[in-house]
PDB file of C-alpha atoms in Angstrom:
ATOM      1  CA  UNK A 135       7.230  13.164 -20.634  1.00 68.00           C
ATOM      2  CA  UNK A 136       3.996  14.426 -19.170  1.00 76.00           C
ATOM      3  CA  UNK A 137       2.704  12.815 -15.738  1.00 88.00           C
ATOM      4  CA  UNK A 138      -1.031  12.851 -16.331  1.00 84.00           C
ATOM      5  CA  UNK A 139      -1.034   9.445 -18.110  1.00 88.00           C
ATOM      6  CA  UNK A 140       1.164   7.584 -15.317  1.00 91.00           C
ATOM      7  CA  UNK A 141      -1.496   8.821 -12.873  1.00 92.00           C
ATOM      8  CA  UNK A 142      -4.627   7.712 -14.709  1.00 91.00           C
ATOM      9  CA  UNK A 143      -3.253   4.512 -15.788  1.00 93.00           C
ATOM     10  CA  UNK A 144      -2.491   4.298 -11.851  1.00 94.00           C
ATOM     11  CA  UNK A 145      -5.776   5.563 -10.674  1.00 94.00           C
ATOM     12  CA  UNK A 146      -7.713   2.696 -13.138  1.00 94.00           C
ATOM     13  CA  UNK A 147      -5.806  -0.295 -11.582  1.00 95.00           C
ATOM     14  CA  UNK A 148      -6.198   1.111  -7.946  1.00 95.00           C
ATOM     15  CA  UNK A 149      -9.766   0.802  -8.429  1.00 95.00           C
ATOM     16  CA  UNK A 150      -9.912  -2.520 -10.212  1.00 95.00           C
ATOM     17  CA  UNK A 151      -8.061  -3.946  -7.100  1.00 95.00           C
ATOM     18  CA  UNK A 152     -10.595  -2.355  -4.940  1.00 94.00           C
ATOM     19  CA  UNK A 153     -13.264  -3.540  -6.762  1.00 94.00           C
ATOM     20  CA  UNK A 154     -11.669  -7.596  -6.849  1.00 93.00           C
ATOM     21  CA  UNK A 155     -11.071  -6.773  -3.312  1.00 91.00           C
ATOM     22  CA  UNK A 156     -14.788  -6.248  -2.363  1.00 89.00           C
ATOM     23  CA  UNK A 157     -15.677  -8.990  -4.638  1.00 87.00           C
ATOM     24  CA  UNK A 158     -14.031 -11.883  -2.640  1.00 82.00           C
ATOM     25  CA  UNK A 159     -15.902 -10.164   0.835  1.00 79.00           C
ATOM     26  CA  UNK A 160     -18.361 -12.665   0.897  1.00 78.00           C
ATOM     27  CA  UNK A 161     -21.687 -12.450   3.030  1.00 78.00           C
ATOM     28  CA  UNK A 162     -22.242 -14.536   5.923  1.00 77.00           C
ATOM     29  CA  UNK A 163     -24.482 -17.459   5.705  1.00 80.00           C
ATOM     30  CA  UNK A 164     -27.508 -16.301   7.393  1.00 79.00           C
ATOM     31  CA  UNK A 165     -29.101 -13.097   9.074  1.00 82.00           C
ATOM     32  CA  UNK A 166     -28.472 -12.400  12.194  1.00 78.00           C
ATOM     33  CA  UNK A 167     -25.123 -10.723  14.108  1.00 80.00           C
ATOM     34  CA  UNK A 168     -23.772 -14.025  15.360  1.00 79.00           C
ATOM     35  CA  UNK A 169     -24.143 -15.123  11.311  1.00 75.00           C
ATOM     36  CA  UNK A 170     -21.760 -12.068  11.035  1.00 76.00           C
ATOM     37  CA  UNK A 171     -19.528 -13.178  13.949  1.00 79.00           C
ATOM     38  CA  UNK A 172     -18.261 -15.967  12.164  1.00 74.00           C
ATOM     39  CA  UNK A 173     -17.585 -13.956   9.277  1.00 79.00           C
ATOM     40  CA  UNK A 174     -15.884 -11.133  11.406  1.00 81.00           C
ATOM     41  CA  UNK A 175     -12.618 -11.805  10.627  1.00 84.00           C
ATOM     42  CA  UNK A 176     -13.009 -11.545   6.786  1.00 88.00           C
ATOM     43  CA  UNK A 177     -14.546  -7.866   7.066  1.00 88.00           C
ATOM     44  CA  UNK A 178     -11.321  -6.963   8.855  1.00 89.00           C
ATOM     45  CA  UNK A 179      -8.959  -8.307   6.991  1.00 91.00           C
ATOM     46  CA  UNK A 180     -10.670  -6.973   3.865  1.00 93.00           C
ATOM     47  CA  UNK A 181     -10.772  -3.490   5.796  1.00 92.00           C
ATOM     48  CA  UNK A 182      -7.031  -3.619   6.351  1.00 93.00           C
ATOM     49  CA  UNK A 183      -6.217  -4.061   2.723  1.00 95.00           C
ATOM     50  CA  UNK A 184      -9.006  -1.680   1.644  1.00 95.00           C
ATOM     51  CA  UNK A 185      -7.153   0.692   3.631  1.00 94.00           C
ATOM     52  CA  UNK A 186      -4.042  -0.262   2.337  1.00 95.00           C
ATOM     53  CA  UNK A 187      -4.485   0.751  -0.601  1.00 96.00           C
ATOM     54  CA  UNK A 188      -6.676   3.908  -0.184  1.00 94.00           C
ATOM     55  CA  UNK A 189      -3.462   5.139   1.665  1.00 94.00           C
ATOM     56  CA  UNK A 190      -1.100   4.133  -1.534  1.00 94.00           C
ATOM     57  CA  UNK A 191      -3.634   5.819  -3.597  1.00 94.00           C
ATOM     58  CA  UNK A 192      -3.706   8.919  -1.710  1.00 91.00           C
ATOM     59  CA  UNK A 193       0.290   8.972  -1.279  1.00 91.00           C
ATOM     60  CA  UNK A 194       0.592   8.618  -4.838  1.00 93.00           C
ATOM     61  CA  UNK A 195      -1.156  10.982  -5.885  1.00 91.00           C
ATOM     62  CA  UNK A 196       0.363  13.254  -3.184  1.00 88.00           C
ATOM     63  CA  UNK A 197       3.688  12.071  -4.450  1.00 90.00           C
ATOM     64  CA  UNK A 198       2.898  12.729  -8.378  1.00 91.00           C
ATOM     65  CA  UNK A 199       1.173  16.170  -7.323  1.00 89.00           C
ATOM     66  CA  UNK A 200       5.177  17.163  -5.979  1.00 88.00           C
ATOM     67  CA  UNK A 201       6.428  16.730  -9.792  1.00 90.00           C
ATOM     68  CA  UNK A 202       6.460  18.177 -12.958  1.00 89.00           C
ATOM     69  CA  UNK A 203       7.737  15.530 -15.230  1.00 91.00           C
ATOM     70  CA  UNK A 204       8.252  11.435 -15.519  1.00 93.00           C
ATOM     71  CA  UNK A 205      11.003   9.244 -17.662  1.00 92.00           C
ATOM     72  CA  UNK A 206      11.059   5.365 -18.700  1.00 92.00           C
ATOM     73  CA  UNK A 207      12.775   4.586 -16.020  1.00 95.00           C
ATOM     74  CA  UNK A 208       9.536   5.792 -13.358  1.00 95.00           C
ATOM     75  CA  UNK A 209       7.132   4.383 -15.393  1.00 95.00           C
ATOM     76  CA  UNK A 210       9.187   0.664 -15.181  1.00 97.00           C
ATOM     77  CA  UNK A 211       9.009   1.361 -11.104  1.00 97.00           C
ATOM     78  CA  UNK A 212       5.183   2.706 -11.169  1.00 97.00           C
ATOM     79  CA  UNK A 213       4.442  -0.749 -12.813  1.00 97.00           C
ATOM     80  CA  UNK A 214       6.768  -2.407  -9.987  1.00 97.00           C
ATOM     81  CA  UNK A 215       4.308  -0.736  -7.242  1.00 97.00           C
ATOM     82  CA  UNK A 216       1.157  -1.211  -9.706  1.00 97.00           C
ATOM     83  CA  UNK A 217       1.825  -5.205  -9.875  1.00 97.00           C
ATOM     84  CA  UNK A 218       2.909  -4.965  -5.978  1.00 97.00           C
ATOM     85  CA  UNK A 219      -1.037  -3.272  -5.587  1.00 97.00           C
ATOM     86  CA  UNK A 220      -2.608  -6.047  -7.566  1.00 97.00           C
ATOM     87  CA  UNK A 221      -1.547  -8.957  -5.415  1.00 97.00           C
ATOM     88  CA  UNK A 222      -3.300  -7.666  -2.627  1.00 96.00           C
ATOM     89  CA  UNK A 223      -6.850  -9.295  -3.454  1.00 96.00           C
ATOM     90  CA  UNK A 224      -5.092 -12.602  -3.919  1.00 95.00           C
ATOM     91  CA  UNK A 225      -3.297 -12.707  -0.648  1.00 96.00           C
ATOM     92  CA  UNK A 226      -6.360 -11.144   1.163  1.00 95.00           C
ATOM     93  CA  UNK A 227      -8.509 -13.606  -0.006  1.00 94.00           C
ATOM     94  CA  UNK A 228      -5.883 -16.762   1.303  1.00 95.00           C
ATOM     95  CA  UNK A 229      -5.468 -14.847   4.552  1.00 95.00           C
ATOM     96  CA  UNK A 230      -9.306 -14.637   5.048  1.00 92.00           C
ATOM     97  CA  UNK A 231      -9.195 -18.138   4.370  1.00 91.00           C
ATOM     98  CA  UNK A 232      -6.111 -18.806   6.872  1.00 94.00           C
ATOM     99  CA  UNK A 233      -5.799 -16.282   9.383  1.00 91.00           C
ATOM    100  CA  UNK A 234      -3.673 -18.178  11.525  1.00 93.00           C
ATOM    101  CA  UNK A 235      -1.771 -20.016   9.156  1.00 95.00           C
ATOM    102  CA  UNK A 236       2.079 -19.042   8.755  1.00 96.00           C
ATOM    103  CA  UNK A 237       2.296 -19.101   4.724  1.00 96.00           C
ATOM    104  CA  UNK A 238      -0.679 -17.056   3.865  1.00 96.00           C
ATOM    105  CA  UNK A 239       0.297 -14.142   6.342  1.00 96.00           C
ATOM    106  CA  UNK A 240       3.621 -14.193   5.138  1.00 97.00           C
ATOM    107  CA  UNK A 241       2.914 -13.647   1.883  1.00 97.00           C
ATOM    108  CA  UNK A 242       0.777 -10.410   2.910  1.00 96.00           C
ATOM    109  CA  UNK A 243       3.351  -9.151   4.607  1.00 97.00           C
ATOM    110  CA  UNK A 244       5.681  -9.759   1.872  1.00 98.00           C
ATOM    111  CA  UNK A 245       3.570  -8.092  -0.880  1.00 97.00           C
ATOM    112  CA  UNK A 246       3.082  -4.991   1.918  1.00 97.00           C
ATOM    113  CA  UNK A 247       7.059  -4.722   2.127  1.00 97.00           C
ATOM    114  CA  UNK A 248       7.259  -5.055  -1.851  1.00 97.00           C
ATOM    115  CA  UNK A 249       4.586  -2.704  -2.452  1.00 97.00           C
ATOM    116  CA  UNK A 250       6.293  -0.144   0.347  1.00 97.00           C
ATOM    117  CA  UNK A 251       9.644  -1.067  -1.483  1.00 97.00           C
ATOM    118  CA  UNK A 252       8.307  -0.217  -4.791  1.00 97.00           C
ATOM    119  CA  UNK A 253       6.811   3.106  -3.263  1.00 96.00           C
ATOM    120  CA  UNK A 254      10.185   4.275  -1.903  1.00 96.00           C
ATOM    121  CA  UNK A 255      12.311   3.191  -5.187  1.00 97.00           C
ATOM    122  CA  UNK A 256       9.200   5.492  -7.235  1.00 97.00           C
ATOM    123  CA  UNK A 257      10.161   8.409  -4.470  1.00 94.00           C
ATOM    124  CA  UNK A 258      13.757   7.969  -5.450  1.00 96.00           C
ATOM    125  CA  UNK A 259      13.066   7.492  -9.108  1.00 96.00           C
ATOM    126  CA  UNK A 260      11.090  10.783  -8.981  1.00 95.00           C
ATOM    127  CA  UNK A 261      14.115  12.990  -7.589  1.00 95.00           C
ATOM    128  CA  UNK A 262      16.380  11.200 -10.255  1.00 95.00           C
ATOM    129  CA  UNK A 263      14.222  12.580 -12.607  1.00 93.00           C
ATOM    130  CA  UNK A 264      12.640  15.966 -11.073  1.00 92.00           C
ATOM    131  CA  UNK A 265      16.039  16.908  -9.190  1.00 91.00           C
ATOM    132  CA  UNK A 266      17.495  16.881  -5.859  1.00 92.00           C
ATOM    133  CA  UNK A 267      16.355  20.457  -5.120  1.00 91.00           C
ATOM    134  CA  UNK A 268      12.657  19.906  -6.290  1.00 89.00           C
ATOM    135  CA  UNK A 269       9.828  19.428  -4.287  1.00 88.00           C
ATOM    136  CA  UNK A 270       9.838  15.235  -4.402  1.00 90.00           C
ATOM    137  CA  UNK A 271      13.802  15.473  -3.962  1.00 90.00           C
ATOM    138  CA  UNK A 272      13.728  17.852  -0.741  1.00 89.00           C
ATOM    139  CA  UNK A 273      10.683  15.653   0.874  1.00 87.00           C
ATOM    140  CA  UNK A 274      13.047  12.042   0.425  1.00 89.00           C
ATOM    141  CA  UNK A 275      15.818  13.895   1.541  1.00 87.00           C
ATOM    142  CA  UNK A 276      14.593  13.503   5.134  1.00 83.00           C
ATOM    143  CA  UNK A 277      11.954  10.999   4.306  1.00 85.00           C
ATOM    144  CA  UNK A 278      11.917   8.586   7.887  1.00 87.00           C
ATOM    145  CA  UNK A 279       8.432   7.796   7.998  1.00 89.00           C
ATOM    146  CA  UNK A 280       8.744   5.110   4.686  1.00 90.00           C
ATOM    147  CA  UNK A 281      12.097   4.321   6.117  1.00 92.00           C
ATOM    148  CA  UNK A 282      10.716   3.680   9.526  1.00 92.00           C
ATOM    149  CA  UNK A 283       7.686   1.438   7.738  1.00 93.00           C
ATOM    150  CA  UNK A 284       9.994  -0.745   5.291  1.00 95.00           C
ATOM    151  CA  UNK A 285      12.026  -1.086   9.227  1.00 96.00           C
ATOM    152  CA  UNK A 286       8.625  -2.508  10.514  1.00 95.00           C
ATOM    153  CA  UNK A 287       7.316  -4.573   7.410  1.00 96.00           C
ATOM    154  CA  UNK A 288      10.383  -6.906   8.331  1.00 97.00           C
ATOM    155  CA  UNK A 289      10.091  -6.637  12.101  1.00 97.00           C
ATOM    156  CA  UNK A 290       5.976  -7.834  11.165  1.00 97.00           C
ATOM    157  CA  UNK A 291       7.516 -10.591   9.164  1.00 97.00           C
ATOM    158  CA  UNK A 292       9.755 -12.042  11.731  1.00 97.00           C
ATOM    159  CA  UNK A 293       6.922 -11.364  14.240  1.00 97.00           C
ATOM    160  CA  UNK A 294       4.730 -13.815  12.481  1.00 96.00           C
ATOM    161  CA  UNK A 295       7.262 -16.217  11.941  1.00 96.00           C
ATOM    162  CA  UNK A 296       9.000 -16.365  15.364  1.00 96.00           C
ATOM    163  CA  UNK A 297       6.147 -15.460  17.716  1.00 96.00           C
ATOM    164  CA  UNK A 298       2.467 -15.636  16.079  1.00 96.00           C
ATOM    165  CA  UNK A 299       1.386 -15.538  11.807  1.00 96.00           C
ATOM    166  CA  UNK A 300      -1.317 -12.907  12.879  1.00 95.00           C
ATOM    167  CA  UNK A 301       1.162 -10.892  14.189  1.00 96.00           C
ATOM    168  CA  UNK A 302       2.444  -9.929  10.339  1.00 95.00           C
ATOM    169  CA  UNK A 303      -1.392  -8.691  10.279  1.00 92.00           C
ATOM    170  CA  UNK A 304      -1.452  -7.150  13.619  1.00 93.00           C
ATOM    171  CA  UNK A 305       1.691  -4.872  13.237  1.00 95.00           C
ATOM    172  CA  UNK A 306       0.790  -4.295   9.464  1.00 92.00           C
ATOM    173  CA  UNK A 307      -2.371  -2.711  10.452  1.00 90.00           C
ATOM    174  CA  UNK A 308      -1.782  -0.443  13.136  1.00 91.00           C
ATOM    175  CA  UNK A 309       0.899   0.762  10.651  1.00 91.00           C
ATOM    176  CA  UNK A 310      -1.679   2.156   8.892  1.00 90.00           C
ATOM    177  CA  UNK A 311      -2.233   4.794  11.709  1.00 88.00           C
ATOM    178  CA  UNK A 312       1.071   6.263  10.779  1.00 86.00           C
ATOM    179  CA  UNK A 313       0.198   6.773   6.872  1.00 87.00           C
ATOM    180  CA  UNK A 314      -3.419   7.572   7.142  1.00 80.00           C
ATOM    181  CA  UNK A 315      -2.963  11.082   7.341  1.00 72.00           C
ATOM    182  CA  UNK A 316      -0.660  12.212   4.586  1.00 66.00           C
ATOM    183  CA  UNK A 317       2.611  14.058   4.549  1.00 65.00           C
ATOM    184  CA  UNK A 318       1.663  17.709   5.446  1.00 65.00           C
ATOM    185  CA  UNK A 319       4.495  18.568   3.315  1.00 61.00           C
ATOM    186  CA  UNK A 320       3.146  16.342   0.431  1.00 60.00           C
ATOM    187  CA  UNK A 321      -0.246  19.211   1.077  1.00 59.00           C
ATOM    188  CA  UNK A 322       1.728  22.456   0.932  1.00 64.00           C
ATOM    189  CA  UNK A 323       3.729  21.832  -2.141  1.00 56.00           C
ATOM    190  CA  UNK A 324       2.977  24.336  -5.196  1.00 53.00           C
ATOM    191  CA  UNK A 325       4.394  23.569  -8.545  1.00 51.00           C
ATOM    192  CA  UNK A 326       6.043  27.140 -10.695  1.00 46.00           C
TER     193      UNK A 326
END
């Protein structure tokens, strides 16, 4: 079955979630910077998830650029990762609320290592279906970096619950340095 539907259904819910995200961002209760200083830690954990999920977009797309066709069986784990993406404005909202609290930062980090889950079983998925030797199955042959952030996700996790809750923040968003810029590989790949 063609892939363009996949990605536009994708594309639509990625920007509904950025557009609840920005939503819950509310402005500070007054107008001048130290108005904003109280309100300082919402804009950054908003940022964090905005980013978040810019960086799934632009992987996915990456990722669907790589293939040439999609079964049932991606399209079950694209809705896996799809209702992994639309937690996010829930859980940024109760960590905005509670950034220090334990239960609200572990549920963000748990719906990061779900939605980075969810990303690697749709990598996997997509070499089922596309072939070991094809462009997707040749990138998660030697695929560390998603390995290497799943690895992470859980040492954010126990982090927060052993040491500090913002820590599952923290560590989740200097992760983000290591997916902004995607995959060269995912770049260079030309479809026959």
């Amino acid at each position: 079955m063609p892939k363009n539907r996949i990605e536009a259904f994708t594309d639509a819910v990625i920007a509904i979630v950025m557009t609840l995200l920005v939503l819950e961002l509310h402005e500070p209760n007054g107008d001048t910077f130290f108005a904003f200083e109280g309100k300082a830690h919402q804009f950054i954990i908003y940022l964090v998830s905005f980013i978040s999920l810019a960086i799934y977009w632009n992987n996915h797309h990456h990722l669907f650029h790589m293939i040439k066709k999609v079964d049932g069986l991606v399209l079950w784990i694209n809705n896996l990762l799809i209702l992994m993406l639309t937690l996010f404005p829930y859980v940024t909202v109760w960590v905005t609320d509670y950034p220090t609290s334990l239960a609200p930062q572990i549920f963000y980090g748990l719906v990061i290592l779900g939605t980075d889950i969810s990303y690697y079983l749709l990598g996997l998925s997509l070499v089922r279906c596309n072939g070991k030797d094809s462009a997707v199955g040749k990138l998660f042959r030697h695929y560390t970096k998603i390995r290497v952030t799943i690895a992470l996700n859980v040492v954010a996790l126990l982090a927060g619950w052993l040491i500090h809750p913002v820590l599952v923040i923290v560590i989740n968003g200097i992760m983000l340095i290591m997916w902004f810029i995607p995959e060269k590989k995912l770049e260079k790949v030309t479809l026959d």
